[in-house]
mmCIF file of C-alpha atoms in Angstrom:
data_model
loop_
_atom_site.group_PDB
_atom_site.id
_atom_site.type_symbol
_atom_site.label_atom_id
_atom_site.label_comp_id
_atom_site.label_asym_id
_atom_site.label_seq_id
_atom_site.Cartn_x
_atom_site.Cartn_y
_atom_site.Cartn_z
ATOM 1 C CA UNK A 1 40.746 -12.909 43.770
ATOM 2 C CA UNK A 2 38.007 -14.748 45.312
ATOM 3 C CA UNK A 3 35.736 -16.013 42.178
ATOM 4 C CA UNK A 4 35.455 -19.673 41.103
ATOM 5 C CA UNK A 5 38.240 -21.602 41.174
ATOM 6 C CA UNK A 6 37.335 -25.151 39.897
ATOM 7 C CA UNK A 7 41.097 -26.791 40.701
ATOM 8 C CA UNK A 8 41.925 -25.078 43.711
ATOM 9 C CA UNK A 9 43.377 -27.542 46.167
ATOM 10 C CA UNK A 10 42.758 -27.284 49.960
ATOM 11 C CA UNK A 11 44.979 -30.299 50.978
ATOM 12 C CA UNK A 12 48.539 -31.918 50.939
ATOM 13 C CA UNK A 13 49.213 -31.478 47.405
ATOM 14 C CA UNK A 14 47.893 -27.436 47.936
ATOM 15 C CA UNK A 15 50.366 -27.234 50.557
ATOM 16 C CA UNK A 16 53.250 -29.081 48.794
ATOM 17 C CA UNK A 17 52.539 -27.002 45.774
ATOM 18 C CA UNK A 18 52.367 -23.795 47.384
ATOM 19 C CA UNK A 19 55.346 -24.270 49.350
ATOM 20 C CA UNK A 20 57.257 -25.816 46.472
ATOM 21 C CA UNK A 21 56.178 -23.270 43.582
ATOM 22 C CA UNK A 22 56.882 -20.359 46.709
ATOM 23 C CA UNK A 23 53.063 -18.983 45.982
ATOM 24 C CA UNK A 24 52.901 -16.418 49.018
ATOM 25 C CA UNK A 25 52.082 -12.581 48.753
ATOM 26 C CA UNK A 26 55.598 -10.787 48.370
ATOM 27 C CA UNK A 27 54.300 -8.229 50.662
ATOM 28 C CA UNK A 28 51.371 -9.835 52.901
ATOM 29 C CA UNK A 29 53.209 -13.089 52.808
ATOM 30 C CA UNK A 30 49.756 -14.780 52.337
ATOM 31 C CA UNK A 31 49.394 -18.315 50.520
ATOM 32 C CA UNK A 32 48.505 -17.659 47.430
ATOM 33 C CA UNK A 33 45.618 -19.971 45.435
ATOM 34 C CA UNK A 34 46.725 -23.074 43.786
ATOM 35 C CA UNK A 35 45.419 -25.353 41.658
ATOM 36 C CA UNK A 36 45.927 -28.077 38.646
ATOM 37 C CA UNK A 37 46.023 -27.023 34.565
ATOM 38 C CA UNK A 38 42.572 -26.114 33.696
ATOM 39 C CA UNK A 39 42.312 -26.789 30.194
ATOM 40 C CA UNK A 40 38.820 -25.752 29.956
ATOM 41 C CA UNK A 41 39.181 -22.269 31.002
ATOM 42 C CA UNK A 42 42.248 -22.287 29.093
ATOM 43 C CA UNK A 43 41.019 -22.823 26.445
ATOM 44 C CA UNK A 44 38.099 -19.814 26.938
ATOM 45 C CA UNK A 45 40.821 -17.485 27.792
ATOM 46 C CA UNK A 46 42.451 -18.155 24.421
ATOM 47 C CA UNK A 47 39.490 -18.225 22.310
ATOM 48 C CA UNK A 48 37.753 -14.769 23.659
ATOM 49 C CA UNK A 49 41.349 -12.928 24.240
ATOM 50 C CA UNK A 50 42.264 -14.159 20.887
ATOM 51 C CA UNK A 51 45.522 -15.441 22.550
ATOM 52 C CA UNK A 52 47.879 -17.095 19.813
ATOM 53 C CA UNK A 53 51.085 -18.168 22.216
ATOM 54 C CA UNK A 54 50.906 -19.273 26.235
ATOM 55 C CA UNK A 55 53.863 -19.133 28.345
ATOM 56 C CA UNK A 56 54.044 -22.096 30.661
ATOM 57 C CA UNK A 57 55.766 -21.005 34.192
ATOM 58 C CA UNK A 58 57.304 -23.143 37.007
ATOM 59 C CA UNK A 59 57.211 -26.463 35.330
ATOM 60 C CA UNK A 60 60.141 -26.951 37.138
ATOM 61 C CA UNK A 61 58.248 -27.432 40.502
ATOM 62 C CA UNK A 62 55.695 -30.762 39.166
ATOM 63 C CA UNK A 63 59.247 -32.650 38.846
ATOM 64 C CA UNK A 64 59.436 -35.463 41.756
ATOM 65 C CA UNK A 65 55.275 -36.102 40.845
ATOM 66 C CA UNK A 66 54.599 -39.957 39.533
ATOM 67 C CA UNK A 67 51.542 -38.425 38.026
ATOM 68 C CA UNK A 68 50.056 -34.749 36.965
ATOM 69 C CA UNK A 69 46.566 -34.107 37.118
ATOM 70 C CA UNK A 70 45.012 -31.955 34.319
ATOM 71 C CA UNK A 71 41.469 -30.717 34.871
ATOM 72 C CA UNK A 72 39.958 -32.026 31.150
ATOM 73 C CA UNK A 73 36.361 -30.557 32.175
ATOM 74 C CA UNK A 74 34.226 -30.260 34.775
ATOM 75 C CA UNK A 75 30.883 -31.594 36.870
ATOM 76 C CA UNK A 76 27.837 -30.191 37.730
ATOM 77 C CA UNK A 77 25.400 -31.619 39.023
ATOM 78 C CA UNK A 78 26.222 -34.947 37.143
ATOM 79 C CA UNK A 79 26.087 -33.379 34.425
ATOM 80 C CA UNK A 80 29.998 -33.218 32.189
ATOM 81 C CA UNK A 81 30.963 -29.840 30.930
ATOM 82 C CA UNK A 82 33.810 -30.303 28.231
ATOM 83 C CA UNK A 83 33.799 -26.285 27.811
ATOM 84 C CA UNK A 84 33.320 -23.390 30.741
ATOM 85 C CA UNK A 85 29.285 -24.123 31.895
ATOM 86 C CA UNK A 86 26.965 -21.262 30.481
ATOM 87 C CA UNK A 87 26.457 -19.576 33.683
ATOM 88 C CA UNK A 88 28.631 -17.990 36.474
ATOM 89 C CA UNK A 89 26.130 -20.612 38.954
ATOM 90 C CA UNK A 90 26.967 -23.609 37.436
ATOM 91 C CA UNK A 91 30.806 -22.574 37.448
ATOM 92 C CA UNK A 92 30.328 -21.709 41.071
ATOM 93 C CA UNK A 93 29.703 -25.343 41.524
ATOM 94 C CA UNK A 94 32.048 -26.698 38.933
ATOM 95 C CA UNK A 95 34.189 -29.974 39.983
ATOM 96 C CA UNK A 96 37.273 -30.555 37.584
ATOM 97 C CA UNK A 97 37.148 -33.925 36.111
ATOM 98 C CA UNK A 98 41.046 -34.814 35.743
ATOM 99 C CA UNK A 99 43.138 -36.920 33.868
ATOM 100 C CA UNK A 100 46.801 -38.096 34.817
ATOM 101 C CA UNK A 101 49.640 -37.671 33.195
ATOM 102 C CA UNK A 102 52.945 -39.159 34.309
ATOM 103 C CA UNK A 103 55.523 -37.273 35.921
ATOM 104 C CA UNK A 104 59.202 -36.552 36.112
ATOM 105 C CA UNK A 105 61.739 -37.504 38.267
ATOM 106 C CA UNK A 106 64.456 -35.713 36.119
ATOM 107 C CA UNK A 107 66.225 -32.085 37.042
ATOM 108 C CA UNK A 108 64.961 -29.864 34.727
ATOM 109 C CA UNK A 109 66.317 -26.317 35.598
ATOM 110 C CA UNK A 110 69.181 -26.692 32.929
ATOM 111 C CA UNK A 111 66.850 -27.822 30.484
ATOM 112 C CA UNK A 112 67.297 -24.698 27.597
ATOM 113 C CA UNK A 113 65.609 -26.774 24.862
ATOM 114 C CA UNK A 114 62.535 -28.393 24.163
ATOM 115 C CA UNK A 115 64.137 -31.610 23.278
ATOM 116 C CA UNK A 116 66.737 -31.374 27.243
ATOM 117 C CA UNK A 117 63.089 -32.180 28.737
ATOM 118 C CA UNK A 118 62.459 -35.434 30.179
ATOM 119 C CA UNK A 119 60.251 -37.609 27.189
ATOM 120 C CA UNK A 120 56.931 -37.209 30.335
ATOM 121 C CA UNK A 121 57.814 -33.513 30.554
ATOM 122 C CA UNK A 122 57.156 -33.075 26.949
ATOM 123 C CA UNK A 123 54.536 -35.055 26.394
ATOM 124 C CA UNK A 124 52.746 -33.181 29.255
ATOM 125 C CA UNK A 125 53.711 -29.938 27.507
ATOM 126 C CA UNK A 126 52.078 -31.010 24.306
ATOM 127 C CA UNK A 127 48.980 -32.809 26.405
ATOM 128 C CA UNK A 128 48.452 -29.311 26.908
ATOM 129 C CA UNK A 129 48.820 -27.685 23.792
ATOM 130 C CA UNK A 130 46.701 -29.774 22.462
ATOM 131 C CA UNK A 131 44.007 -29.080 25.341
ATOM 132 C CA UNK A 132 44.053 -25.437 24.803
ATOM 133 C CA UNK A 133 44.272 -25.355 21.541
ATOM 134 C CA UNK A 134 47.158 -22.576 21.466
ATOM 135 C CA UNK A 135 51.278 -23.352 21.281
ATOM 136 C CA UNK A 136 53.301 -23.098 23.965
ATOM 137 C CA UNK A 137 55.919 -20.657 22.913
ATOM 138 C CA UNK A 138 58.155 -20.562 26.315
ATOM 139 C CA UNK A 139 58.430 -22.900 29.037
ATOM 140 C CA UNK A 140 60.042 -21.809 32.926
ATOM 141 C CA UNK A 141 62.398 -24.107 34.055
ATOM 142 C CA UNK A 142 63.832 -22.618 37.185
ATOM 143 C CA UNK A 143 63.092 -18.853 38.868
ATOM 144 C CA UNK A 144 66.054 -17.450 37.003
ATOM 145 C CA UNK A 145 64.953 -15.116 34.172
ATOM 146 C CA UNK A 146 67.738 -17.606 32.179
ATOM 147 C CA UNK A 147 66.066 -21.029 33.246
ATOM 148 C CA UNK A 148 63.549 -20.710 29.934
ATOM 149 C CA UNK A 149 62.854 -22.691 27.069
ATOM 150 C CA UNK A 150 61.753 -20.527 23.634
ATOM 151 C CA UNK A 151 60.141 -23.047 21.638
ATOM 152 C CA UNK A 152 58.823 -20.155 19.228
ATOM 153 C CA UNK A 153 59.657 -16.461 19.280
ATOM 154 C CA UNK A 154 57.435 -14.213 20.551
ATOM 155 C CA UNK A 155 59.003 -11.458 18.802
ATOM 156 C CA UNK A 156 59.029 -12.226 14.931
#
């Protein structure tokens, strides 16, 4: 799509991300959008979609970062936004305020439970848990359908 995207990155880290995370069209081969956790529309998604689990993909690909950014909320207009602003405007012309989380240098495609994460990668797990206000019930480690972590059945 082409709406707001308050995290989207146009630089190096875009780029590295893209490339990294392999975010191009299967069948235009186009770069796909990229951009940092957004815990605020997180957050809205959950609450209006009465979401109770998330599944967090590719963490696999932030390994090698010294730090993470997580958009925490957003500016416009000097004015801070902790939630999504009122109107689709002021979202227009959102910038994410972020915070930093450290990174990862470990390997964690073998990972299969919460506790074979690096201590950063689980703290930055539970950073945003916490932010969005909904568990994360299964983390990708790898782009093998095996390279998951089930922290909570989806299931039962």
């Amino acid at each position: 799509g082409s709406g707001p995207f308050p995290t989207e990155l146009f630089d190096e880290s875009g780029d590295w991300l893209r490339s990294r995370g392999f975010e191009f069209g299967t069948t235009t081969g186009r770069p796909r959008r990229v951009g940092w956790y957004d815990a605020p529309i997180t957050r809205y998604a959950t609450r209006i979609n009465g979401i109770t689990d998330l599944v967090l993909t590719k963490l696999d690909i932030l390994g090698g970062l010294e730090q993470i950014p997580v958009c925490v909320a957003y500016d416009v207009d000097g004015v801070r936004f902790d939630d999504l602003p009122v109107n689709q405007t002021d979202f227009h012309h959102a910038k994410p305020i972020l915070e930093y989380y450290p990174g990862w240098s470990e390997d964690i495609s073998t990972a299969r439970t919460f506790d074979d994460l690096p201590q950063n990668a689980q703290d930055y797990v539970l950073a945003l848990e916490k932010m969005s206000g909904t568990r994360i019930s299964v983390i990708g480690v790898g782009p093998a359908r095996d390279q998951v972590i089930v922290r909570h059945n989806l299931i039962d």
